[in-house]
Amino acid sequence: MSHCKKKRAGHQNLLPLGALMMAGLAPLSQQALAEEATPAKAKELAPVNVQADVDKPDGARATTTRVGKVLQDPHDVPQAVTTVTKSIMEQQQVGSLKEALRNVSGLSFNAAEGGRSGDNMNLRGFYTFGDMYLDGIRDTAQYNRETFNLEQIDVLRGAGAMLFGRGQAGGVINQVSKTPLARDQYKLTGSVGTHGYQEATADLNKVINEHTAIRVNAMQRDEGSWRSNPTTGSEPDVHRTGLAVSLGLNLNTDNQFWLNHYTSYGRDNPDYGNSFDASTRKPGERLPASTYFGNDKTFDDSDTNITTLVNEYRITPSTQLRTQLRSADYKRSYWAKTPNLTTLPDAVGAVGGNVARVLDYRTITLQSDLSTKFELAGMKHEVITGLELLREDSFRKALQNYGTNTAPDYRPYQEATTGTATAFTSDSYAYYVQDTVEFIPKWKATLGVRRDQMDAEYSSVTSPKLKYGENSYRSALSYHPTDDTHYYLGWSDSFSPTADLYQLTVKPQPPERSDVLELGAKWLAMEGNLALRAAVYQATKNWERNGDLESTAAILTKKRRTRGIELEAAGRINEDWEVFSGLALMNAKILEVAENVNATTGAITVANPAYTGKRARNTPEYTFNLWSTYQLNYQWKVGGGVEAKGDRQAVNPSGAGAVPTLNGVYHPNTAPSYVRWDAMVEFEPTNKWLYRLNVKNLLDKVYYESVYDNGGFAVPGPRRTVILTAEYKF
């Protein structure tokens, strides 16, 4: 890793972005989480967005992350961290964020919830839709994220509100964008495969001069499916295009700038899966699993534009100010057909329900983070402090039906002429401080606090305003007997306000509050090339919100808990053999049932007490993932992997009605457990050309990868898919 050079005379008069912003926009500031992956272990504050060389990526083990606010080795973070590297994503021919996150243990997928669509995952049994980040900035819009411009994906497990702001107990998913490299490098890839798979990508990096470089990433992907409408022949499909440009200015100085723009377009046909059968509590088999209820008119259109200005200003060798300013606009419009258990779809869309709406979510965010190291009273301190300002403007409404109920006709972005939109505008700001003190050799204590304030106005007649202020805390005790060994005990909490992300109630309910206690150990083996991790934890959440935005019961449970064990390995066992693997065991229970406010009478409605002690929804008791490659010789590499998940229950436990049963025993709708195998062969005849063959779902199993939590349906995963990729570097 290169260090910043001394300022040259031509650059000394440039002011840091943070100073310019704070001079005119005082409280506006942003978290220093914009993560540009870096190749070397960074125990010192890193001055630049140095990244892994395109030709020599980190491999299966990531050596840097910013999920702890400063650039550091994940080994040094006193909290569980999982990183999916670019190397793994390329070897697996990953296109979407969802597909990449199959490599993360303890994670399960939600199908499109009522009023919510796009990437939607559970981590440690808790929702993450409010915990999605792009380079450390909130990225909670409802859209399908791509990986063509990602250096890595960092998953910080546990409550992260002190570092990131309002959120859940499961953890934070942070996408790390690619930024300019230190030398010219160009790579083109083309892929073809079964089910109409076609993808082309470009990663082009050009050094303009000593202080300026530009990197351009582009993607075009088309993909079909093994499922189809038997009447029309329509398939759920993917048609996506993306372009990302990152311009680095004033590089190799103490005052660097990056201007990044990302745009993506999706023109998909959405798949809401198959219905559960009440007689078996399994995905229905009365119609073939290949039955798709969409048609030639259904659509899922998305248009995303994100522009970010980043500044890193090194004040002293041990003090750095990092500031980001972002403007983002996420437009989405979709019409999907929900499945029917017994009746085949027809040509005009009369069979199955309709989910049709338009969304526009716009944000302006400013973050500034100051990090420094010093000694005081004979103790070493690592202090980080920062400010954040976020402006949100959200709009959601049904689409206009130009047809009839029996022959519907919805069109992209054509909002209904009647009805009221669901909308809100919100201004929030936060400030935080954290200190990590080495109070005696090899022992460190971390303590941090954050204050979040929010003032929002909603379209709801019953809940038109939301104003709150909440504190969040993070603490940890770390013991480093050697540089390669780290034992820690940590406690952190998180919160989500009563009406965040549209979730309104008739009268204000207490905010979600979560706390996580975690005991963990991290080891570096094989001369630091193999990272091993183990953790046991308990995560407790109070006043858990429903993920279905259209539910009349906003509170899902009053109190629930997940206890778990995680084991993980990532890196090289020897020069030729790499591995990335994780095992998560989870025991998730409802401790107290929901209390909701009746929308008509205002009376408190208590859920059926029989849900007490039952497993929380969409939380498998185990997940396991393994991806491993072996370099046979200088030209050939082979690899393979497995993903296994236990069964996942789909149920809404907030109702006062009878609990779901089967043969007189409690039994909600359940997606069966599954095991999926993948394989890869790679041939690199020269340092310019590389060919890769991927076979996904090698045994061609029918399995259900995601469930609609309220119990209506489950979405099957892809059947066997064969993809051939050619890569050219110059």
XYZ file of C-alpha atoms in Angstrom:
730
model
C 0.000 0.000 0.000
C 1.371 3.356 -0.956
C 1.375 6.246 1.473
C 0.502 9.830 0.628
C 3.359 11.900 -0.668
C 4.083 15.319 0.759
C 1.972 18.112 -0.663
C 3.331 19.726 -3.757
C 3.222 23.496 -4.115
C 0.546 23.332 -6.795
C -1.862 21.546 -4.446
C -1.389 23.220 -1.097
C -4.038 25.873 -1.716
C -6.880 23.392 -2.259
C -9.306 23.234 0.644
C -10.667 19.908 1.839
C -14.286 19.208 0.963
C -15.157 18.829 4.641
C -13.939 22.336 5.438
C -15.818 23.826 2.499
C -19.040 22.032 3.410
C -18.950 22.812 7.105
C -18.203 26.453 6.469
C -21.485 26.895 4.615
C -23.617 23.926 5.703
C -22.522 23.369 9.289
C -24.304 20.201 10.482
C -24.295 18.540 7.054
C -21.902 15.674 7.084
C -21.457 12.077 6.168
C -20.100 8.865 7.583
C -16.686 7.934 6.380
C -17.775 4.559 5.192
C -17.203 4.939 1.478
C -15.220 1.820 0.985
C -12.732 1.402 -1.773
C -11.175 -2.031 -1.353
C -7.449 -1.998 -0.650
C -4.895 -4.719 -1.071
C -2.666 -4.563 1.963
C -3.165 -4.729 5.679
C -3.836 -1.172 6.896
C -3.108 -0.769 10.563
C -2.398 2.943 10.026
C -4.933 5.455 8.781
C -5.014 5.053 5.027
C -4.665 8.278 3.071
C -5.967 7.130 -0.281
C -8.471 4.795 -1.890
C -5.736 2.397 -2.929
C -7.272 -0.783 -4.283
C -6.273 -4.280 -5.124
C -4.638 -4.620 -8.500
C -7.096 -5.925 -11.089
C -4.693 -8.745 -11.912
C -3.953 -9.548 -8.273
C -7.144 -9.267 -6.214
C -7.281 -10.086 -2.539
C -8.613 -13.556 -3.280
C -11.047 -15.107 -0.823
C -9.719 -13.123 2.159
C -10.298 -9.388 2.302
C -7.522 -7.459 4.019
C -9.257 -4.110 4.440
C -12.685 -2.743 5.312
C -14.272 0.538 6.342
C -17.243 -0.882 8.244
C -15.586 0.339 11.434
C -15.378 3.908 10.022
C -11.628 3.827 9.338
C -9.691 1.701 6.891
C -8.499 -1.365 8.777
C -8.076 -5.103 8.585
C -11.367 -6.927 9.387
C -9.276 -8.974 11.799
C -9.004 -5.894 14.057
C -12.745 -5.072 14.182
C -14.258 -6.183 17.532
C -17.396 -7.436 15.798
C -18.168 -10.198 13.310
C -17.408 -9.167 9.712
C -17.897 -11.193 6.535
C -16.556 -9.928 3.198
C -17.427 -11.278 -0.236
C -14.509 -10.260 -2.435
C -14.413 -9.386 -6.118
C -12.385 -12.536 -6.721
C -15.183 -14.755 -5.401
C -17.854 -12.872 -7.357
C -15.886 -13.218 -10.592
C -15.149 -16.913 -10.084
C -18.838 -17.599 -9.474
C -19.966 -15.381 -12.399
C -22.140 -13.337 -10.051
C -24.284 -10.559 -11.517
C -26.602 -9.397 -8.731
C -26.059 -8.487 -5.107
C -28.585 -11.109 -4.094
C -26.592 -13.837 -5.822
C -23.365 -12.661 -4.188
C -24.936 -12.775 -0.721
C -25.554 -16.500 -1.074
C -21.976 -16.696 0.236
C -22.935 -15.153 3.587
C -23.879 -17.580 6.341
C -26.864 -16.764 8.540
C -28.599 -14.929 5.697
C -31.962 -15.779 4.109
C -34.007 -14.114 1.364
C -37.434 -12.529 1.498
C -39.686 -12.545 -1.537
C -41.297 -9.284 -2.593
C -43.215 -8.011 0.406
C -46.440 -6.052 0.183
C -45.477 -2.593 -1.022
C -41.771 -3.487 -0.938
C -39.787 -4.979 -3.777
C -36.135 -5.337 -4.704
C -33.262 -6.675 -2.599
C -34.636 -7.857 0.743
C -32.665 -10.122 3.059
C -32.765 -11.368 6.638
C -29.499 -11.542 8.586
C -29.415 -13.481 11.838
C -33.204 -13.582 11.420
C -33.725 -9.800 11.248
C -34.681 -7.610 8.305
C -31.942 -5.693 6.500
C -34.038 -3.489 4.193
C -33.098 -0.471 6.317
C -29.469 -1.594 6.587
C -28.309 -1.459 2.967
C -25.396 0.890 2.281
C -23.324 1.939 -0.703
C -19.857 3.129 0.330
C -21.131 3.816 3.821
C -24.161 5.907 2.789
C -27.738 4.700 3.251
C -28.985 2.851 0.178
C -32.422 1.723 1.357
C -34.300 2.253 -1.916
C -36.318 -0.609 -3.370
C -34.277 -1.780 -6.342
C -32.202 -4.723 -7.563
C -28.513 -4.042 -7.041
C -25.755 -5.153 -9.408
C -22.147 -6.164 -8.719
C -20.293 -5.032 -11.868
C -18.957 -1.938 -10.048
C -18.301 -3.566 -6.672
C -14.855 -4.210 -5.244
C -16.285 -6.163 -2.326
C -19.348 -6.534 -0.113
C -18.840 -6.101 3.631
C -21.338 -7.516 6.106
C -20.985 -6.149 9.630
C -22.993 -8.465 11.853
C -24.870 -7.267 14.895
C -26.370 -3.927 15.821
C -24.639 -1.111 13.972
C -26.636 2.018 14.796
C -23.707 3.753 16.517
C -21.675 3.506 13.311
C -24.406 3.750 10.685
C -27.554 5.167 12.270
C -31.050 3.737 12.560
C -31.287 0.070 11.643
C -31.887 -3.510 12.709
C -30.202 -6.057 14.931
C -28.958 -8.415 12.222
C -26.238 -6.262 10.743
C -25.228 -3.922 7.938
C -24.652 -4.829 4.273
C -22.224 -2.347 2.721
C -21.350 -2.348 -0.983
C -17.864 -1.090 -1.837
C -17.494 0.660 -5.206
C -14.525 0.435 -7.552
C -12.355 3.564 -7.840
C -9.321 4.461 -9.986
C -6.174 2.368 -9.792
C -2.568 3.510 -9.950
C -1.856 2.203 -13.461
C -3.544 1.570 -16.787
C -5.548 -1.662 -16.793
C -8.336 -2.782 -19.072
C -10.569 -5.841 -18.969
C -13.451 -6.956 -21.191
C -15.635 -9.993 -20.503
C -18.384 -11.729 -22.447
C -20.596 -14.568 -21.215
C -23.236 -16.811 -22.764
C -25.277 -19.535 -21.118
C -28.451 -21.517 -20.852
C -31.874 -19.903 -20.349
C -30.852 -17.078 -22.668
C -28.027 -15.840 -20.443
C -25.858 -13.143 -22.050
C -23.606 -10.644 -20.286
C -20.903 -8.215 -21.348
C -18.814 -6.136 -18.933
C -15.943 -3.683 -19.191
C -13.531 -2.482 -16.493
C -11.305 0.259 -17.916
C -8.770 2.183 -15.838
C -6.692 5.033 -17.286
C -4.030 7.061 -15.492
C -4.170 10.555 -17.005
C -1.238 12.009 -15.078
C 0.438 11.724 -11.686
C -2.575 13.175 -9.881
C -5.503 12.174 -12.087
C -7.020 8.835 -13.066
C -10.366 7.618 -14.329
C -12.086 4.252 -14.112
C -15.119 3.199 -16.133
C -17.192 0.072 -15.495
C -20.059 -0.976 -17.746
C -22.470 -3.910 -17.857
C -25.239 -5.335 -20.037
C -27.015 -8.538 -18.965
C -29.983 -10.484 -20.306
C -31.242 -13.590 -18.591
C -34.274 -15.870 -18.945
C -35.686 -18.601 -16.730
C -36.735 -22.235 -16.567
C -40.211 -21.036 -15.530
C -42.830 -19.868 -18.009
C -46.486 -18.997 -18.458
C -47.984 -22.101 -20.139
C -50.541 -19.975 -22.001
C -48.354 -17.169 -23.366
C -44.856 -18.626 -23.080
C -43.723 -15.553 -21.127
C -40.793 -15.992 -18.758
C -39.541 -14.062 -15.762
C -36.503 -12.380 -17.237
C -33.778 -9.854 -16.530
C -32.603 -7.061 -18.836
C -30.162 -4.751 -17.067
C -27.645 -2.118 -18.108
C -25.214 -0.240 -15.901
C -22.473 2.373 -16.170
C -20.182 3.648 -13.420
C -17.516 6.339 -13.780
C -15.016 7.300 -11.079
C -12.660 10.254 -11.583
C -9.789 10.652 -9.133
C -8.344 14.153 -8.722
C -5.377 15.463 -6.761
C -4.258 11.894 -6.154
C -1.007 11.076 -4.363
C -1.385 14.171 -2.195
C -2.786 14.859 1.240
C -6.008 16.307 -0.210
C -7.613 13.871 -2.649
C -10.955 13.948 -4.448
C -13.101 11.375 -6.227
C -16.163 12.167 -8.313
C -18.259 9.030 -8.812
C -21.401 8.536 -10.863
C -23.433 5.337 -11.072
C -26.427 4.700 -13.287
C -28.366 1.503 -13.901
C -31.501 0.541 -15.781
C -33.607 -2.566 -15.293
C -36.318 -3.815 -17.644
C -37.313 -7.092 -16.040
C -40.368 -9.327 -15.881
C -40.867 -10.025 -12.136
C -41.452 -13.428 -10.559
C -43.597 -13.735 -7.418
C -43.188 -17.499 -7.263
C -45.659 -20.236 -6.322
C -48.431 -20.399 -3.735
C -48.191 -22.371 -0.514
C -50.708 -25.202 -0.165
C -52.698 -25.018 3.096
C -53.228 -28.792 3.030
C -49.482 -29.545 3.134
C -47.981 -26.234 4.337
C -45.455 -26.594 1.491
C -45.113 -24.798 -1.850
C -48.001 -26.054 -3.942
C -47.597 -29.008 -6.309
C -51.065 -28.923 -7.872
C -49.510 -26.955 -10.717
C -45.984 -27.620 -12.023
C -43.228 -25.730 -10.222
C -42.325 -24.229 -13.596
C -45.645 -22.336 -13.792
C -45.145 -18.587 -14.064
C -48.074 -16.195 -13.628
C -46.620 -13.139 -15.320
C -47.337 -12.453 -18.977
C -46.082 -10.388 -21.902
C -47.356 -7.159 -20.319
C -46.044 -7.471 -16.757
C -42.897 -5.493 -16.070
C -40.380 -4.278 -13.525
C -38.675 -1.059 -14.640
C -36.062 0.711 -12.554
C -33.889 3.757 -13.199
C -31.173 4.558 -10.662
C -28.756 7.502 -10.652
C -26.230 8.131 -7.865
C -23.583 10.881 -7.865
C -21.018 11.170 -5.074
C -18.156 13.561 -4.342
C -15.548 12.165 -1.938
C -12.696 14.047 -0.275
C -9.909 12.651 1.899
C -7.795 15.269 3.636
C -4.797 14.135 5.640
C -4.239 16.787 8.297
C -1.275 14.995 9.892
C 0.182 11.507 9.389
C -2.233 10.228 12.066
C -5.266 12.457 11.457
C -7.628 12.347 8.509
C -10.882 14.073 7.552
C -13.072 12.175 5.106
C -16.188 13.782 3.592
C -18.806 12.579 1.141
C -21.645 14.407 -0.566
C -24.214 12.335 -2.478
C -27.322 12.962 -4.521
C -29.357 9.887 -5.481
C -32.601 9.244 -7.331
C -34.217 5.805 -7.424
C -37.207 5.424 -9.746
C -39.136 2.164 -9.891
C -42.345 0.962 -11.496
C -43.613 -2.596 -11.608
C -46.609 -4.786 -12.305
C -46.345 -8.330 -10.999
C -48.821 -11.190 -10.885
C -49.200 -13.145 -7.661
C -49.686 -16.903 -8.104
C -52.760 -19.096 -7.820
C -52.669 -22.531 -6.208
C -54.921 -24.445 -8.606
C -55.759 -22.394 -11.722
C -53.346 -21.991 -14.603
C -52.632 -18.440 -15.766
C -54.451 -17.187 -18.839
C -53.353 -14.876 -21.637
C -54.959 -11.668 -20.309
C -53.883 -11.808 -16.664
C -57.264 -12.571 -15.111
C -55.801 -15.312 -12.878
C -53.737 -14.243 -9.884
C -53.539 -10.943 -8.058
C -51.945 -7.723 -9.268
C -49.200 -5.740 -7.577
C -48.757 -2.530 -9.567
C -47.149 0.684 -8.343
C -44.708 3.464 -9.032
C -42.018 4.704 -6.630
C -39.589 7.600 -6.565
C -37.113 7.903 -3.701
C -34.616 10.789 -3.664
C -31.887 11.520 -1.152
C -29.193 14.087 -0.454
C -26.574 13.010 2.058
C -23.531 14.664 3.562
C -21.133 12.887 5.902
C -17.855 13.969 7.465
C -15.660 11.776 9.646
C -12.536 12.767 11.510
C -10.185 9.998 12.660
C -7.009 10.429 14.681
C -4.509 8.562 16.852
C -2.620 9.920 19.850
C -1.196 9.015 23.252
C -2.601 10.425 26.475
C -1.699 9.500 30.039
C 0.488 6.687 28.730
C -2.398 5.096 26.787
C -2.909 4.852 23.023
C -6.168 6.287 21.680
C -7.891 5.810 18.319
C -10.696 8.365 18.107
C -13.291 8.746 15.376
C -16.006 11.384 15.335
C -18.378 12.615 12.690
C -21.546 14.269 11.490
C -24.253 13.231 9.052
C -27.142 15.013 7.375
C -29.740 13.159 5.305
C -32.640 14.543 3.322
C -35.212 11.993 2.065
C -38.114 12.557 -0.296
C -40.224 9.486 -1.007
C -43.298 8.885 -3.169
C -45.284 5.681 -3.775
C -48.615 5.201 -5.534
C -50.647 2.583 -7.386
C -50.519 2.446 -11.180
C -53.428 3.344 -13.424
C -55.290 0.316 -14.821
C -56.114 1.076 -18.450
C -57.904 -2.256 -18.746
C -60.392 -4.104 -16.548
C -60.218 -6.351 -13.481
C -60.418 -9.432 -15.721
C -58.031 -8.049 -18.356
C -55.736 -5.625 -16.524
C -53.450 -3.255 -18.378
C -50.889 -1.338 -16.312
C -48.112 0.738 -17.832
C -44.712 1.808 -16.457
C -44.685 5.017 -14.396
C -48.360 5.817 -15.166
C -49.662 6.549 -11.670
C -53.335 6.145 -10.827
C -55.539 9.183 -11.329
C -57.426 8.395 -8.122
C -56.298 7.521 -4.628
C -53.709 9.103 -2.390
C -49.992 8.560 -2.693
C -47.963 7.312 0.230
C -45.243 9.905 0.646
C -42.906 11.451 3.153
C -40.148 14.015 3.400
C -37.597 13.712 6.141
C -34.649 15.660 7.499
C -32.345 13.830 9.852
C -28.956 14.530 11.287
C -26.577 12.693 13.553
C -23.283 13.086 15.327
C -21.113 10.473 16.999
C -17.831 9.878 18.782
C -15.939 6.675 19.529
C -12.644 6.027 21.308
C -10.602 2.842 21.306
C -8.047 2.883 24.132
C -5.158 0.483 24.612
C -5.233 0.831 28.402
C -2.602 -1.860 28.976
C -0.482 -3.648 26.380
C -2.531 -6.069 24.231
C -5.852 -4.935 25.750
C -8.192 -2.420 24.104
C -11.519 -0.964 25.159
C -13.933 0.601 22.672
C -16.772 2.899 23.618
C -18.915 4.935 21.241
C -22.152 6.916 21.298
C -24.277 8.401 18.517
C -27.241 10.771 18.571
C -29.787 10.671 15.726
C -32.494 13.281 15.223
C -35.294 13.029 12.658
C -38.109 15.352 11.626
C -40.478 13.923 9.000
C -43.827 14.714 7.452
C -46.027 11.926 6.078
C -49.050 11.724 3.815
C -50.888 9.677 6.445
C -53.938 11.379 7.954
C -53.602 9.490 11.236
C -49.810 9.843 11.589
C -48.784 12.979 9.657
C -45.564 13.726 11.541
C -42.661 11.978 13.154
C -40.079 13.669 15.325
C -37.618 11.830 17.484
C -34.159 11.774 18.985
C -32.404 8.537 19.898
C -29.018 7.508 21.265
C -27.096 4.428 20.149
C -24.119 2.811 21.850
C -21.242 0.498 21.008
C -18.758 -1.046 23.391
C -16.160 -3.778 23.209
C -13.244 -5.271 25.088
C -10.468 -6.724 22.896
C -7.480 -8.884 23.769
C -4.659 -9.301 21.233
C -2.163 -11.808 22.677
C -0.398 -11.707 19.289
C -0.874 -9.756 16.078
C -2.598 -12.802 14.576
C -5.036 -13.441 17.418
C -7.990 -11.339 18.550
C -10.528 -12.200 21.256
C -13.372 -9.789 21.963
C -16.559 -9.273 23.909
C -18.864 -6.647 22.460
C -22.259 -5.082 23.121
C -24.090 -2.761 20.745
C -27.619 -1.593 20.158
C -29.785 -0.210 17.382
C -33.143 1.428 16.872
C -35.685 2.140 14.166
C -38.335 4.822 14.675
C -42.049 4.143 14.680
C -42.665 5.362 11.105
C -39.354 4.811 9.339
C -39.518 3.469 5.777
C -43.247 4.264 5.456
C -44.298 2.002 8.323
C -47.014 4.171 9.892
C -49.329 3.369 12.789
C -52.633 4.865 13.889
C -50.874 6.361 16.876
C -47.140 6.423 17.593
C -45.732 3.164 18.921
C -42.403 2.805 20.714
C -39.419 2.627 18.349
C -37.778 -0.682 17.642
C -34.898 -1.193 20.040
C -32.369 -3.972 19.689
C -29.256 -5.000 21.522
C -26.633 -7.593 20.651
C -24.123 -9.278 22.932
C -21.328 -11.059 21.067
C -18.305 -13.100 22.150
C -15.876 -13.792 19.340
C -12.416 -14.882 18.300
C -10.412 -14.210 15.149
C -7.224 -15.926 14.076
C -4.834 -15.459 11.159
C -3.186 -18.693 10.083
C -0.885 -19.746 7.244
C 1.302 -16.639 7.667
C -1.766 -14.416 7.636
C -3.231 -15.842 4.425
C -6.118 -17.675 6.114
C -8.579 -15.853 8.369
C -10.617 -17.896 10.843
C -13.536 -16.549 12.858
C -15.886 -17.838 15.556
C -18.672 -16.023 17.382
C -21.535 -16.702 19.739
C -24.178 -14.033 20.150
C -27.571 -13.091 21.499
C -29.668 -10.494 19.653
C -32.887 -9.220 21.219
C -35.409 -6.923 19.557
C -38.355 -5.081 21.080
C -41.360 -3.810 19.112
C -40.349 -5.543 15.893
C -41.970 -3.946 12.846
C -43.757 -5.795 10.070
C -41.868 -5.923 6.787
C -45.121 -5.719 4.827
C -45.803 -2.024 4.270
C -49.476 -2.682 3.516
C -50.166 -4.646 6.666
C -52.678 -3.153 9.102
C -50.661 -4.701 11.917
C -47.470 -2.649 11.993
C -46.024 -4.486 15.018
C -44.861 -7.999 14.216
C -43.748 -9.079 17.692
C -43.326 -7.218 20.943
C -40.118 -9.048 21.798
C -38.051 -11.660 20.000
C -34.560 -13.084 20.257
C -31.977 -14.923 18.189
C -29.168 -16.902 19.748
C -26.517 -18.186 17.409
C -23.092 -19.619 16.680
C -21.014 -18.689 13.627
C -17.851 -20.233 12.211
C -16.021 -18.879 9.186
C -12.842 -19.422 7.157
C -11.543 -17.288 4.295
C -8.229 -17.305 2.466
C -5.454 -19.580 1.282
C -4.657 -22.946 2.805
C -1.586 -23.134 0.595
C -0.304 -21.417 -2.519
C -2.799 -23.225 -4.762
C -5.827 -23.858 -2.556
C -8.321 -21.163 -1.541
C -11.444 -21.519 0.568
C -14.364 -19.354 1.688
C -16.808 -21.009 4.055
C -19.290 -20.222 6.797
C -21.606 -22.081 9.153
C -24.381 -20.393 11.118
C -26.616 -22.052 13.692
C -29.594 -19.936 14.794
C -32.250 -20.338 17.456
C -34.807 -17.572 16.875
C -37.848 -17.331 19.146
C -40.803 -15.052 19.786
C -40.687 -14.063 23.458
C -43.703 -11.724 23.577
C -46.458 -11.447 20.986
C -47.469 -8.285 19.162
C -49.652 -5.481 20.463
C -51.235 -3.429 17.670
C -53.636 -0.509 17.523
C -56.967 -1.173 15.813
C -57.190 1.221 12.854
C -60.912 1.860 13.418
C -61.438 1.836 17.171
C -57.973 2.670 18.433
C -58.147 -0.286 20.826
C -55.080 -2.410 21.552
C -55.201 -5.785 19.794
C -52.990 -8.525 21.236
C -51.775 -11.342 18.985
C -52.580 -14.964 19.735
C -50.428 -15.907 22.763
C -49.864 -19.338 21.192
C -47.139 -17.735 19.075
C -45.030 -17.276 22.213
C -41.975 -19.523 22.043
C -42.399 -20.268 18.339
C -39.611 -19.842 15.814
C -39.292 -16.402 14.195
C -40.183 -16.322 10.518
C -37.728 -16.859 7.675
C -34.937 -17.839 10.058
C -33.452 -21.236 9.171
C -31.956 -23.165 12.051
C -28.770 -23.607 10.024
C -27.057 -22.272 6.924
C -23.790 -23.458 5.417
C -21.784 -22.159 2.480
C -18.509 -23.274 0.936
C -16.602 -22.077 -2.104
C -13.164 -23.489 -2.841
C -10.739 -23.331 -5.758
C -7.536 -25.203 -6.564
C -4.829 -24.119 -9.020
C -3.873 -27.324 -10.866
C -1.039 -25.668 -12.786
C -0.206 -22.242 -14.168
C -3.100 -22.488 -16.680
C -5.882 -24.528 -15.079
C -7.968 -23.882 -11.984
C -10.971 -25.842 -10.723
C -13.513 -24.837 -8.130
C -16.808 -25.694 -6.591
C -19.137 -24.924 -3.787
C -22.263 -25.754 -1.869
C -25.034 -23.700 -0.300
C -27.288 -25.333 2.301
C -30.199 -23.818 4.205
C -32.626 -25.283 6.699
C -36.363 -24.885 6.261
C -37.820 -21.399 6.600
C -41.236 -20.612 8.026
C -43.540 -18.039 6.440
C -46.115 -16.728 8.894
C -47.565 -13.493 10.245
C -47.589 -13.874 14.053
C -49.226 -10.499 14.741
C -52.857 -11.605 14.363
C -55.302 -12.528 17.115
C -56.736 -15.411 15.063
C -55.915 -19.086 15.292
C -52.326 -20.160 14.742
C -51.632 -22.201 11.582
C -51.734 -25.950 12.142
C -51.319 -29.193 10.238
C -52.820 -32.393 11.644
C -53.606 -30.530 14.863
C -50.010 -29.368 15.435
C -48.582 -25.859 14.996
C -47.207 -25.773 11.467
C -46.954 -22.567 9.422
C -46.212 -22.526 5.708
C -42.654 -23.765 5.304
C -40.138 -23.626 2.467
C -38.176 -26.900 2.580
C -34.477 -27.092 3.339
C -32.183 -27.439 0.351
C -28.632 -28.083 -0.786
C -27.307 -26.551 -4.004
C -23.980 -27.482 -5.617
C -21.973 -25.370 -8.066
C -18.828 -26.069 -10.115
C -16.249 -24.060 -12.047
C -13.333 -24.719 -14.414
C -10.967 -21.922 -15.439
C -8.355 -21.917 -18.216
C -5.836 -19.060 -18.592
C -3.565 -19.805 -21.570
C -1.894 -16.368 -21.495
C -1.859 -13.374 -19.194
C -4.301 -11.663 -21.585
C -6.964 -14.337 -22.083
C -8.990 -16.323 -19.571
C -11.891 -18.748 -20.132
C -14.265 -19.909 -17.427
C -17.054 -22.498 -17.358
C -19.586 -22.250 -14.515
C -22.296 -24.786 -13.775
C -24.746 -23.503 -11.195
C -27.134 -25.883 -9.423
C -25.094 -28.766 -10.772
C -27.631 -31.448 -9.760
C -30.574 -29.499 -11.248
C -32.583 -29.438 -8.012
C -35.897 -27.645 -7.570
C -35.540 -25.519 -4.448
C -37.141 -22.399 -2.991
C -34.663 -19.609 -2.337
C -36.999 -16.947 -0.888
C -40.316 -16.742 0.923
C -42.990 -14.101 1.323
C -42.871 -13.760 5.086
C -46.611 -13.371 5.577
C -47.033 -16.861 4.211
C -48.537 -16.417 0.749
C -45.898 -17.781 -1.598
C -42.300 -18.877 -2.170
C -40.015 -18.210 -5.134
C -38.028 -21.069 -6.699
C -34.344 -20.663 -7.379
C -32.705 -21.219 -10.777
C -32.410 -24.743 -12.153
C -29.137 -25.948 -13.669
C -27.443 -23.069 -15.481
C -24.317 -23.399 -17.632
C -22.317 -20.234 -18.406
C -19.193 -19.856 -20.541
C -17.135 -16.691 -20.031
C -14.226 -15.228 -21.988
C -12.082 -12.486 -20.465
C -9.566 -10.298 -22.269
C -7.065 -8.032 -20.490
C -4.904 -5.452 -22.208
